[in-house]
CSV table of C-alpha atoms and ligand atoms in Angstrom, one decimal:
chain,number,residue,atom,x,y,z
A,11,UNK,CA,5.0,-2.9,-11.8
A,12,UNK,CA,7.5,-0.8,-9.9
A,13,UNK,CA,6.4,-2.0,-6.5
A,14,UNK,CA,6.5,-5.7,-7.2
A,15,UNK,CA,9.4,-6.6,-9.5
A,16,UNK,CA,11.2,-9.6,-8.0
A,17,UNK,CA,14.0,-11.3,-9.8
A,18,UNK,CA,14.4,-14.1,-7.2
A,19,UNK,CA,12.1,-16.9,-6.1
A,20,UNK,CA,9.6,-16.0,-3.3
A,21,UNK,CA,10.3,-17.7,0.1
A,22,UNK,CA,8.1,-20.5,1.2
A,23,UNK,CA,7.9,-18.8,4.6
A,24,UNK,CA,8.2,-15.1,5.1
A,25,UNK,CA,11.1,-13.4,6.7
A,26,UNK,CA,13.9,-15.9,5.6
A,27,UNK,CA,15.5,-16.9,2.3
A,28,UNK,CA,16.9,-20.4,2.9
A,29,UNK,CA,16.9,-21.0,-0.9
A,30,UNK,CA,17.8,-17.4,-1.8
A,31,UNK,CA,19.4,-16.7,-5.1
A,32,UNK,CA,23.0,-15.7,-5.6
A,33,UNK,CA,23.0,-12.0,-6.3
A,34,UNK,CA,25.6,-10.1,-8.3
A,35,UNK,CA,27.3,-9.5,-5.0
A,36,UNK,CA,27.6,-13.2,-4.5
A,37,UNK,CA,25.6,-13.1,-1.3
A,38,UNK,CA,22.4,-15.0,-0.6
A,39,UNK,CA,19.3,-13.0,0.2
A,40,UNK,CA,18.5,-13.9,3.8
A,41,UNK,CA,15.9,-11.3,4.6
A,42,UNK,CA,13.6,-9.6,2.1
A,43,UNK,CA,12.6,-6.3,3.5
A,44,UNK,CA,11.7,-4.6,0.2
A,45,UNK,CA,8.0,-5.1,-0.5
A,46,UNK,CA,6.1,-4.4,2.7
A,47,UNK,CA,4.8,-7.9,3.0
A,48,UNK,CA,3.5,-9.4,6.2
A,49,UNK,CA,6.5,-10.9,8.1
A,50,UNK,CA,4.1,-13.4,9.8
A,51,UNK,CA,2.9,-14.7,6.5
A,52,UNK,CA,-0.6,-15.2,5.2
A,53,UNK,CA,-3.7,-15.3,7.4
A,54,UNK,CA,-3.9,-19.0,8.5
A,55,UNK,CA,-7.7,-18.8,8.2
A,56,UNK,CA,-7.4,-17.6,4.6
A,57,UNK,CA,-4.9,-20.4,3.7
A,58,UNK,CA,-7.3,-23.0,5.2
A,59,UNK,CA,-10.1,-21.5,3.2
A,60,UNK,CA,-8.1,-21.6,0.0
A,61,UNK,CA,-7.2,-25.3,0.6
A,62,UNK,CA,-10.9,-26.1,1.1
A,63,UNK,CA,-12.0,-24.1,-1.9
A,64,UNK,CA,-9.4,-25.8,-4.1
A,65,UNK,CA,-11.7,-28.9,-4.3
A,66,UNK,CA,-14.3,-26.8,-6.1
A,67,UNK,CA,-12.1,-25.2,-8.7
A,68,UNK,CA,-13.9,-27.2,-11.5
A,69,UNK,CA,-16.8,-24.8,-11.0
A,70,UNK,CA,-17.1,-21.2,-12.0
A,71,UNK,CA,-16.9,-18.8,-9.1
A,72,UNK,CA,-19.9,-16.6,-8.3
A,73,UNK,CA,-20.7,-14.4,-11.3
A,74,UNK,CA,-20.8,-11.3,-9.0
A,75,UNK,CA,-18.9,-10.4,-5.9
A,76,UNK,CA,-22.0,-9.8,-3.8
A,77,UNK,CA,-21.0,-12.0,-0.8
A,78,UNK,CA,-17.6,-10.4,-0.5
A,79,UNK,CA,-19.1,-6.9,-0.8
A,80,UNK,CA,-21.6,-7.7,1.9
A,81,UNK,CA,-18.9,-9.0,4.1
A,82,UNK,CA,-16.9,-5.8,3.5
A,83,UNK,CA,-19.9,-3.6,4.3
A,84,UNK,CA,-20.4,-5.5,7.6
A,85,UNK,CA,-16.7,-5.4,8.4
A,86,UNK,CA,-16.4,-1.6,7.9
A,87,UNK,CA,-19.8,-0.6,9.4
A,88,UNK,CA,-20.3,3.2,9.3
A,89,UNK,CA,-23.5,2.7,7.4
A,90,UNK,CA,-21.7,1.5,4.3
A,91,UNK,CA,-23.7,-1.0,2.2
A,92,UNK,CA,-22.5,-3.6,-0.4
A,93,UNK,CA,-23.1,-1.0,-3.1
A,94,UNK,CA,-20.4,1.1,-1.6
A,95,UNK,CA,-17.8,-1.5,-2.6
A,96,UNK,CA,-16.1,-2.7,-5.7
A,97,UNK,CA,-13.6,-5.6,-5.6
A,98,UNK,CA,-10.7,-6.3,-7.9
A,99,UNK,CA,-7.6,-8.4,-8.3
A,100,UNK,CA,-5.4,-6.3,-6.0
A,101,UNK,CA,-5.1,-2.7,-5.0
A,102,UNK,CA,-3.2,-2.1,-8.2
A,103,UNK,CA,-6.0,-3.5,-10.2
A,104,UNK,CA,-8.6,-1.3,-8.5
A,105,UNK,CA,-6.4,1.7,-9.1
A,106,UNK,CA,-6.3,0.8,-12.7
A,107,UNK,CA,-10.1,0.4,-12.8
A,108,UNK,CA,-10.5,3.8,-11.2
A,109,UNK,CA,-8.2,5.5,-13.7
A,110,UNK,CA,-10.0,3.8,-16.7
A,111,UNK,CA,-13.4,4.7,-15.3
A,112,UNK,CA,-12.8,8.4,-14.6
A,113,UNK,CA,-10.0,9.6,-16.8
A,114,UNK,CA,-10.0,10.5,-20.5
A,115,UNK,CA,-7.3,12.2,-22.6
A,116,UNK,CA,-7.3,15.9,-21.6
A,117,UNK,CA,-8.0,15.3,-18.0
A,118,UNK,CA,-5.5,16.1,-15.3
A,119,UNK,CA,-4.6,13.9,-12.3
A,120,UNK,CA,-2.9,15.6,-9.3
A,121,UNK,CA,-0.4,13.4,-7.7
A,122,UNK,CA,2.0,14.1,-4.8
A,123,UNK,CA,5.7,13.2,-5.1
A,124,UNK,CA,7.1,11.0,-3.8
A,125,UNK,CA,4.4,8.4,-3.7
A,126,UNK,CA,3.3,5.0,-5.0
A,127,UNK,CA,4.2,5.0,-8.7
A,128,UNK,CA,1.1,3.1,-9.9
A,129,UNK,CA,-1.1,6.2,-9.6
A,130,UNK,CA,1.0,7.8,-12.3
A,131,UNK,CA,1.3,4.7,-14.5
A,132,UNK,CA,-2.4,4.0,-14.5
A,133,UNK,CA,-3.5,7.6,-14.9
A,134,UNK,CA,-1.1,8.1,-17.8
A,135,UNK,CA,-2.3,4.9,-19.4
A,136,UNK,CA,-5.8,6.3,-19.3
A,137,UNK,CA,-4.6,9.3,-21.2
A,138,UNK,CA,-4.5,11.9,-18.3
A,139,UNK,CA,-1.9,14.5,-17.9
A,140,UNK,CA,0.0,14.2,-14.5
A,141,UNK,CA,0.2,17.3,-12.4
A,142,UNK,CA,2.8,16.6,-9.7
A,143,UNK,CA,2.9,18.3,-6.4
A,144,UNK,CA,6.2,18.0,-4.5
A,145,UNK,CA,6.0,17.2,-0.9
A,146,UNK,CA,8.3,19.3,1.3
A,147,UNK,CA,11.7,17.4,1.3
A,148,UNK,CA,12.3,17.7,5.0
A,149,UNK,CA,9.0,16.5,6.5
A,150,UNK,CA,7.2,15.0,3.5
A,151,UNK,CA,4.0,16.2,5.2
A,152,UNK,CA,1.1,17.0,2.9
A,153,UNK,CA,0.7,20.6,1.9
A,154,UNK,CA,-3.0,21.1,1.3
A,155,UNK,CA,-2.6,24.6,-0.1
A,156,UNK,CA,-0.2,23.4,-2.7
A,157,UNK,CA,-2.5,20.5,-3.5
A,158,UNK,CA,-5.5,22.7,-4.0
A,159,UNK,CA,-3.4,25.2,-6.0
A,160,UNK,CA,-2.6,22.4,-8.5
A,161,UNK,CA,-6.3,21.9,-9.2
A,162,UNK,CA,-7.5,23.3,-12.5
A,163,UNK,CA,-10.7,23.1,-14.5
A,164,UNK,CA,-9.2,20.0,-16.1
A,165,UNK,CA,-8.6,18.1,-12.9
A,166,UNK,CA,-10.6,14.9,-12.5
A,167,UNK,CA,-8.7,12.8,-9.9
A,168,UNK,CA,-6.5,13.8,-7.0
A,169,UNK,CA,-4.5,11.0,-5.4
A,170,UNK,CA,-3.7,10.8,-1.7
A,171,UNK,CA,-1.8,8.0,0.0
A,172,UNK,CA,-2.1,7.9,3.7
A,173,UNK,CA,0.1,6.6,5.2
A,174,UNK,CA,2.1,7.5,2.2
A,175,UNK,CA,4.4,5.0,0.5
A,176,UNK,CA,7.4,5.5,0.7
A,177,UNK,CA,7.4,8.1,3.5
A,178,UNK,CA,5.0,6.6,6.0
A,179,UNK,CA,3.6,10.1,6.6
A,180,UNK,CA,-0.2,10.5,7.4
A,181,UNK,CA,-2.6,13.1,6.3
A,182,UNK,CA,-4.2,14.7,9.4
A,183,UNK,CA,-8.0,14.9,10.0
A,184,UNK,CA,-7.9,18.7,9.6
A,185,UNK,CA,-5.9,18.4,6.3
A,186,UNK,CA,-8.4,15.9,5.0
A,187,UNK,CA,-11.3,18.2,6.0
A,188,UNK,CA,-9.6,21.1,4.2
A,189,UNK,CA,-9.1,19.0,1.0
A,190,UNK,CA,-12.8,18.0,1.0
A,191,UNK,CA,-13.9,21.6,1.6
A,192,UNK,CA,-11.5,23.0,-1.0
A,193,UNK,CA,-12.2,20.8,-4.0
A,194,UNK,CA,-14.7,21.5,-6.7
A,195,UNK,CA,-17.5,18.9,-7.1
A,196,UNK,CA,-16.1,17.4,-10.3
A,197,UNK,CA,-12.8,16.3,-8.6
A,198,UNK,CA,-12.8,12.8,-7.1
A,199,UNK,CA,-10.2,11.9,-4.5
A,200,UNK,CA,-8.5,8.6,-4.7
A,201,UNK,CA,-7.6,7.9,-1.1
A,202,UNK,CA,-5.1,5.0,-0.9
A,203,UNK,CA,-5.2,3.5,2.6
A,204,UNK,CA,-3.7,0.1,2.1
A,205,UNK,CA,-1.6,0.5,5.2
A,206,UNK,CA,-4.4,1.7,7.5
A,207,UNK,CA,-4.1,-1.2,9.9
A,208,UNK,CA,-0.7,0.1,11.1
A,209,UNK,CA,-1.9,3.7,11.9
A,210,UNK,CA,-1.4,4.6,15.6
A,211,UNK,CA,-1.8,8.4,15.4
A,212,UNK,CA,-5.1,9.6,17.0
A,213,UNK,CA,-5.2,12.5,14.5
A,214,UNK,CA,-6.3,10.6,11.4
A,215,UNK,CA,-9.1,11.0,8.9
A,216,UNK,CA,-11.9,8.6,8.4
A,217,UNK,CA,-12.5,8.7,4.7
A,218,UNK,CA,-14.8,5.7,4.8
A,219,UNK,CA,-17.2,7.7,7.0
A,220,UNK,CA,-17.0,10.5,4.5
A,221,UNK,CA,-17.7,8.1,1.7
A,222,UNK,CA,-20.8,6.9,3.6
A,223,UNK,CA,-21.9,10.5,3.8
A,224,UNK,CA,-21.6,10.9,0.0
A,225,UNK,CA,-18.2,12.6,-0.3
A,226,UNK,CA,-16.4,12.4,-3.7
A,227,UNK,CA,-13.8,9.9,-2.6
A,228,UNK,CA,-12.8,6.4,-3.5
A,229,UNK,CA,-10.8,4.6,-0.8
A,230,UNK,CA,-8.5,1.8,-1.9
A,231,UNK,CA,-7.7,-1.1,0.4
A,232,UNK,CA,-5.8,-4.3,-0.2
A,233,UNK,CA,-5.5,-7.8,1.2
A,234,UNK,CA,-1.7,-7.8,0.5
A,235,UNK,CA,-0.6,-6.1,3.7
A,236,UNK,CA,-2.1,-6.8,7.1
A,237,UNK,CA,-3.8,-10.0,5.9
A,238,UNK,CA,-0.6,-11.3,4.3
A,239,UNK,CA,-2.1,-12.2,1.0
A,240,UNK,CA,0.2,-10.3,-1.5
A,241,UNK,CA,0.5,-13.4,-3.7
A,242,UNK,CA,-3.3,-13.8,-4.0
A,243,UNK,CA,-4.1,-10.4,-5.6
A,244,UNK,CA,-7.2,-9.1,-3.9
A,245,UNK,CA,-8.2,-5.6,-3.2
A,246,UNK,CA,-11.2,-3.3,-3.2
A,247,UNK,CA,-12.4,0.3,-3.3
A,248,UNK,CA,-15.1,2.0,-1.3
A,249,UNK,CA,-17.1,5.0,-2.2
A,250,UNK,CA,-20.6,6.3,-2.8
A,251,UNK,CA,-22.6,3.9,-5.0
A,252,UNK,CA,-22.7,6.3,-8.1
A,253,UNK,CA,-18.9,6.3,-8.2
A,254,UNK,CA,-18.3,2.7,-7.4
A,255,UNK,CA,-20.8,1.6,-10.1
A,256,UNK,CA,-18.7,3.3,-12.8
A,257,UNK,CA,-15.6,1.4,-11.8
A,258,UNK,CA,-17.5,-1.8,-11.4
A,259,UNK,CA,-18.9,-1.5,-14.9
A,260,UNK,CA,-15.4,-2.1,-16.3
A,261,UNK,CA,-14.8,-5.5,-14.7
A,262,UNK,CA,-15.1,-8.8,-16.5
A,263,UNK,CA,-17.6,-11.5,-15.4
A,264,UNK,CA,-16.3,-13.9,-12.8
A,265,UNK,CA,-13.5,-11.3,-12.0
A,266,UNK,CA,-12.9,-12.7,-8.5
A,267,UNK,CA,-11.7,-16.2,-8.6
A,268,UNK,CA,-12.9,-18.9,-6.2
A,269,UNK,CA,-9.8,-18.9,-4.1
A,270,UNK,CA,-9.8,-15.1,-3.7
A,271,UNK,CA,-13.4,-15.2,-2.6
A,272,UNK,CA,-12.8,-17.9,0.0
A,273,UNK,CA,-9.6,-16.3,1.3
A,274,UNK,CA,-11.0,-12.8,1.4
A,275,UNK,CA,-14.1,-13.9,3.4
A,276,UNK,CA,-11.9,-15.8,5.8
A,277,UNK,CA,-9.3,-13.1,6.2
A,278,UNK,CA,-11.8,-10.5,7.1
A,279,UNK,CA,-12.7,-12.6,10.1
A,280,UNK,CA,-9.2,-13.5,11.1
A,281,UNK,CA,-8.8,-10.8,13.8
A,282,UNK,CA,-6.2,-12.8,15.6
A,283,UNK,CA,-3.8,-12.7,12.7
A,284,UNK,CA,-4.3,-9.0,12.0
A,285,UNK,CA,-3.8,-8.2,15.7
A,286,UNK,CA,-0.6,-10.2,15.9
A,287,UNK,CA,0.6,-8.7,12.7
A,288,UNK,CA,0.0,-5.2,13.9
A,289,UNK,CA,1.7,-5.9,17.3
A,290,UNK,CA,4.8,-7.3,15.6
A,291,UNK,CA,4.9,-4.5,13.1
A,292,UNK,CA,4.5,-1.7,15.5
A,293,UNK,CA,7.2,-3.0,17.8
A,294,UNK,CA,9.5,-3.6,14.9
A,295,UNK,CA,8.8,-0.2,13.4
A,296,UNK,CA,9.6,1.6,16.6
A,297,UNK,CA,12.8,-0.4,17.1
A,298,UNK,CA,14.0,0.1,13.5
A,299,UNK,CA,13.3,3.9,13.7
A,300,UNK,CA,15.2,4.1,17.0
A,301,UNK,CA,18.1,2.1,15.7
A,302,UNK,CA,18.4,4.1,12.5
A,303,UNK,CA,18.5,7.3,14.5
A,304,UNK,CA,21.1,5.8,16.8
A,305,UNK,CA,23.2,5.1,13.8
A,306,UNK,CA,23.1,8.8,13.2
A,307,UNK,CA,20.8,8.6,10.1
A,308,UNK,CA,17.8,10.7,9.2
A,309,UNK,CA,14.7,8.7,9.4
A,310,UNK,CA,11.0,9.6,9.2
A,311,UNK,CA,8.4,8.5,11.8
A,312,UNK,CA,6.2,6.0,10.0
A,313,UNK,CA,2.6,5.1,10.3
A,314,UNK,CA,3.0,2.1,8.0
A,315,UNK,CA,4.9,-1.2,8.0
A,316,UNK,CA,8.1,0.3,6.7
A,317,UNK,CA,10.5,3.1,7.6
A,318,UNK,CA,12.1,5.6,5.2
A,319,UNK,CA,15.7,6.8,5.9
A,320,UNK,CA,18.3,8.8,4.2
A,321,UNK,CA,21.5,7.1,3.1
A,322,UNK,CA,24.6,7.9,5.1
A,323,UNK,CA,26.7,9.5,2.4
A,324,UNK,CA,26.2,11.0,-0.9
A,325,UNK,CA,26.3,7.6,-2.6
A,326,UNK,CA,23.0,6.9,-4.3
A,327,UNK,CA,20.4,4.8,-2.5
A,328,UNK,CA,20.7,2.1,-5.2
A,329,UNK,CA,24.4,1.6,-4.3
A,330,UNK,CA,23.5,1.2,-0.6
A,331,UNK,CA,20.8,-1.2,-1.5
A,332,UNK,CA,23.4,-3.2,-3.4
A,333,UNK,CA,25.8,-3.1,-0.5
A,334,UNK,CA,23.1,-4.4,1.8
A,335,UNK,CA,22.3,-7.2,-0.7
A,336,UNK,CA,25.9,-8.2,-0.2
A,337,UNK,CA,25.0,-8.8,3.4
A,338,UNK,CA,21.9,-10.8,2.4
A,339,UNK,CA,19.4,-8.0,3.0
A,340,UNK,CA,17.0,-6.8,0.4
A,341,UNK,CA,15.6,-3.3,0.8
A,342,UNK,CA,14.1,-0.8,-1.7
A,343,UNK,CA,15.5,2.4,-3.0
A,344,UNK,CA,12.6,4.8,-2.3
A,345,UNK,CA,10.6,5.9,-5.4
A,346,UNK,CA,11.5,9.4,-6.4
A,347,UNK,CA,14.1,9.9,-3.6
A,348,UNK,CA,17.5,8.9,-5.0
A,349,UNK,CA,19.3,9.2,-1.6
A,350,UNK,CA,16.7,7.3,0.5
A,351,UNK,CA,16.0,3.7,1.2
A,352,UNK,CA,12.8,2.1,2.5
A,353,UNK,CA,13.0,-0.8,4.8
A,354,UNK,CA,10.0,-3.0,5.5
A,355,UNK,CA,9.4,-4.0,9.1
A,356,UNK,CA,10.3,-7.7,9.4
A,357,UNK,CA,10.6,-10.2,12.3
A,358,UNK,CA,13.0,-9.2,15.0
A,359,UNK,CA,15.8,-11.4,13.6
A,360,UNK,CA,15.5,-9.8,10.2
A,361,UNK,CA,15.3,-6.2,11.6
A,362,UNK,CA,18.4,-7.0,13.7
A,363,UNK,CA,20.3,-8.4,10.7
A,364,UNK,CA,19.5,-5.3,8.7
A,365,UNK,CA,20.7,-3.0,11.4
A,366,UNK,CA,23.8,-5.1,11.9
A,367,UNK,CA,24.6,-5.0,8.2
A,368,UNK,CA,24.1,-1.3,8.0
A,369,UNK,CA,26.2,-0.7,11.1
A,370,UNK,CA,29.0,-2.8,9.5
A,371,UNK,CA,28.8,-0.8,6.3
A,372,UNK,CA,29.0,2.4,8.3
A,373,UNK,CA,32.2,1.4,10.1
B,21,PLP,C1,0.4,2.6,-1.4
B,21,PLP,C2,0.1,1.3,-2.0
B,21,PLP,N1,-1.1,1.2,-2.7
B,21,PLP,C3,-1.5,0.1,-3.3
B,21,PLP,C4,-0.6,-1.0,-3.3
B,21,PLP,C5,-1.1,-2.2,-4.1
B,21,PLP,O1,-1.1,-3.3,-3.4
B,21,PLP,P1,-1.6,-4.6,-4.1
B,21,PLP,O2,-1.7,-4.4,-5.5
B,21,PLP,O3,-0.7,-5.7,-3.7
B,21,PLP,O4,-3.0,-4.9,-3.5
B,21,PLP,C6,0.6,-0.9,-2.6
B,21,PLP,C7,1.5,-2.1,-2.6
B,21,PLP,O5,2.6,-2.1,-2.2
B,21,PLP,C8,1.0,0.3,-2.0
B,21,PLP,O6,2.1,0.4,-1.4
């Protein structure tokens, strides 16, 4: 999938690449700042739970995901019940379940550009026609009028990503209220919030509360980001029970393996790791944004664990990514923005190495 391709071995510890591969440039990758992973690593509580659960791998996991859904309902409150949740093997898997559950050939899916490419991949695979809505190229802020204007009688799903990947831009509370008020009943919003832990803006929607109130929305969350479990593959969606049941009906029996169960339950209680992750990420995000601006580059204020910036010259972003690889830094050309790069927030040493490399390349 576009977000996850890695041609090199994963590090045993996050943030550093002691055994990094030789790239075409001949340099070792020292800092991987390309996949928005947790620079502090996995939730230690989840890792301990996985180790303990490994003993029991001879046995099938629970047939259903009831315990995890109950834990999610307790964790998120707002009057949500276990029936408001469906779990899957990652956020991407849940997005795929949703596309398969709700789209048939002839349906339309409204998708903003640029955004996470898996919406388009999964909606297309389900037979839908994609109706793109370009975000304004200067601010990348959502334009609700343009979104609603793209809705036709054939529209079934409308995707929102907030904070959006790759821009880091948030949908405001008023914008969300306008979307809900303006959509016909048959349109379901897929609201991807996998970066929600990193939001600092006070003006933010609470789609989970709207789901509890019966709104036509499915909210997608993942254990890959703040919990640091990208390698595990665990995610979920929340929405009103009638919608969730349609996605849940497509899962196979025993769809959540025993290690995922144990890790998910433990991670949800690991407040200390999430708090530390958020603290390190917010500090690094502010620092990176400030440094990019000091280098004279256009960067966008982010509400996620990455920062988007425009490359210094007219050379394509891919060429700049390659140059940075030559300095041992892996970043990602931003989907749909050929002159922009997205850098994940790392540990201070990695952030500094990235800025030093960029500074050197700009000299
Ligand atoms: C916006 C967005 N949604 C969903 C995902 C999927 O995450 P995962 O499949 O690792 O749970 C990602 C991963 O980077 C993402 O950026």
